[in-house]
Backbone as numpy.savetxt, mean C-alpha at the origin, in Angstrom:
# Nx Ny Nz CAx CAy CAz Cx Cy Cz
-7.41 9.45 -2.37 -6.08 8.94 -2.16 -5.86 7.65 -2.95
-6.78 7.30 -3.03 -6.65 5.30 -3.89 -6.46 5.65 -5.31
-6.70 6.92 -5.87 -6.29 7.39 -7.50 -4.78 7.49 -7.42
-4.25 8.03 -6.13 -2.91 9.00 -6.77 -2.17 7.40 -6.62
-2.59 6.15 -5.39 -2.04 5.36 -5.22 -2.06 4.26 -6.62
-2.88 4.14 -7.19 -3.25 3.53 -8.60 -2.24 4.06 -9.39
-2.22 5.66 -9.89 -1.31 6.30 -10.63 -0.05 5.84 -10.16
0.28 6.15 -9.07 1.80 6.07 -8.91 2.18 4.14 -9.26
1.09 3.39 -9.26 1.65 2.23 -9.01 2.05 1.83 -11.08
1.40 2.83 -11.39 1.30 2.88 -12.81 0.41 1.66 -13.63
-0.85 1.27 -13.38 -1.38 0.60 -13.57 -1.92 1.46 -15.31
-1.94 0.27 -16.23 -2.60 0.70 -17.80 -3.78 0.66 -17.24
-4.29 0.37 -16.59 -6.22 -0.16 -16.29 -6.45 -0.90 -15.61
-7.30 0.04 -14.35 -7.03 -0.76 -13.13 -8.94 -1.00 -12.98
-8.71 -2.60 -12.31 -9.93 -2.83 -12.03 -10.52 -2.69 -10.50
-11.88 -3.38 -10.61 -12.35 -3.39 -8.88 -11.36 -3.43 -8.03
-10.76 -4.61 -8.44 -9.92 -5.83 -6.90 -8.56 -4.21 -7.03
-7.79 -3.79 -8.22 -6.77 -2.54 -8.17 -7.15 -1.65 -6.93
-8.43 -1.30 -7.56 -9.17 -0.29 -6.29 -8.99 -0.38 -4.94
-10.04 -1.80 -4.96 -9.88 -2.29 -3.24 -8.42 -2.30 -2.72
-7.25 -3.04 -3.29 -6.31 -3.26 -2.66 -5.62 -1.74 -2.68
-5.63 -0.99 -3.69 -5.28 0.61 -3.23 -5.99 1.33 -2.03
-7.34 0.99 -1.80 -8.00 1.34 -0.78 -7.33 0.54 0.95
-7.08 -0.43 0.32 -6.71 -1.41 1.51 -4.91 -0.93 2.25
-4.54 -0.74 1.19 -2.47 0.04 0.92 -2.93 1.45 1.90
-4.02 2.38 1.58 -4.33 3.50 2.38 -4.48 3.43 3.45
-5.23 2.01 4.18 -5.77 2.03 5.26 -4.57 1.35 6.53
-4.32 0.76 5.73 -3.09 0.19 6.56 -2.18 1.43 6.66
-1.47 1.98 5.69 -0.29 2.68 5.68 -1.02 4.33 7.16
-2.24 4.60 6.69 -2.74 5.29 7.78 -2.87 4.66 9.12
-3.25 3.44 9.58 -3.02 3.03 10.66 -1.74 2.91 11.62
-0.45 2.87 10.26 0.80 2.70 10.68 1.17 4.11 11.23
0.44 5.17 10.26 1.42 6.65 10.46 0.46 6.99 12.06
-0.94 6.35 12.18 -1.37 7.02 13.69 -0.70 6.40 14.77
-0.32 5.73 14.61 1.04 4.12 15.61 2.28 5.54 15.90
2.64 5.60 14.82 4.06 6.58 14.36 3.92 7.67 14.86
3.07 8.42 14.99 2.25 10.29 15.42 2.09 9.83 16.61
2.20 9.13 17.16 1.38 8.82 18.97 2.82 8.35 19.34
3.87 8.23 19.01 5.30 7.76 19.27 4.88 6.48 19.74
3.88 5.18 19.39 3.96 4.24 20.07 4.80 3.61 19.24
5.23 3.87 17.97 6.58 3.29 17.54 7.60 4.29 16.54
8.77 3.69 16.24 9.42 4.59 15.90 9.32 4.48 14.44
9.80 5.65 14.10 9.77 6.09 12.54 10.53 4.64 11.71
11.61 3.93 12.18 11.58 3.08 11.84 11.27 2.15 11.46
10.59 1.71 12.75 9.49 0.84 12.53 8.11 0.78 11.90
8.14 2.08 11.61 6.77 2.44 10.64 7.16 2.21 9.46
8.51 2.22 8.97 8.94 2.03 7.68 9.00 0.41 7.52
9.64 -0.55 8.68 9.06 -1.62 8.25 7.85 -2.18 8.27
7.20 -1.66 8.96 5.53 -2.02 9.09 4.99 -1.68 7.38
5.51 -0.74 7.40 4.17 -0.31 5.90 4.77 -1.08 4.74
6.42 -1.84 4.53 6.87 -2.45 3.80 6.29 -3.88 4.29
6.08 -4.40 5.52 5.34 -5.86 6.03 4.40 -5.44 5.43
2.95 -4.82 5.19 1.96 -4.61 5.17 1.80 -5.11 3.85
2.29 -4.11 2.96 2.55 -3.90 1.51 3.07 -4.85 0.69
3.91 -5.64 0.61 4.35 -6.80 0.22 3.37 -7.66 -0.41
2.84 -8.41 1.05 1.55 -9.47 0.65 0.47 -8.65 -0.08
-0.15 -7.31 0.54 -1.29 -6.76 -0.20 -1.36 -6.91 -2.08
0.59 -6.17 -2.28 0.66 -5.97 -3.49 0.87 -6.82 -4.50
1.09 -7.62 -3.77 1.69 -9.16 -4.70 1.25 -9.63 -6.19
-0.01 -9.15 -6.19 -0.75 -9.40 -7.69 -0.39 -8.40 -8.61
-0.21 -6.99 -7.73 0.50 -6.05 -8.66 1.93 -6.43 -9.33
2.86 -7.21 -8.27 4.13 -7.38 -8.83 3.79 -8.59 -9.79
3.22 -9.79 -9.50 2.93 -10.70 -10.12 2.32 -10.17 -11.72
1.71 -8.97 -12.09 1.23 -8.56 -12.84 1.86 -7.54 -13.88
3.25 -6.87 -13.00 3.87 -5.94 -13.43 4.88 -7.22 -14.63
5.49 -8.14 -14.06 5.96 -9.27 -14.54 5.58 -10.32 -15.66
4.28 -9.68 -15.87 3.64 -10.65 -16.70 2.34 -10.15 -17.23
2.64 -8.58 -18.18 1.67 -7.92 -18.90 0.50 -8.59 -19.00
């Protein structure tokens, strides 16, 4: 899953830390959808959760997308 998440993020060449934090984007975003599948929250709120989550994780990506 941390490849297709790399691909889609469109990285030219992704290193260790790419990896980990794609690994890290998986683990969270799966914690959110077992929250979401157990109705302890709503589909909504899974959508802002995985956008809270994601933000700070990705930050070096945007910081990076910005500045080849």
């Amino acid at each position: 899953m941390d490849q297709r998440i790399l691909d889609i993020a469109g990285l030219q060449r992704d290193t260790a830390e790419d990896r980990r934090l794609a690994r890290l984007v998986e683990q969270a975003v799966y914690g959110i959808l077992t929250w979401a599948t157990a109705a302890e929250i709503t589909p909504e709120q899974a959508v802002d959760d995985v956008h809270r989550a994601c933000t700070p994780l990705l930050a070096p990506w945007q910081r990076r997308a910005r500045n080849p």
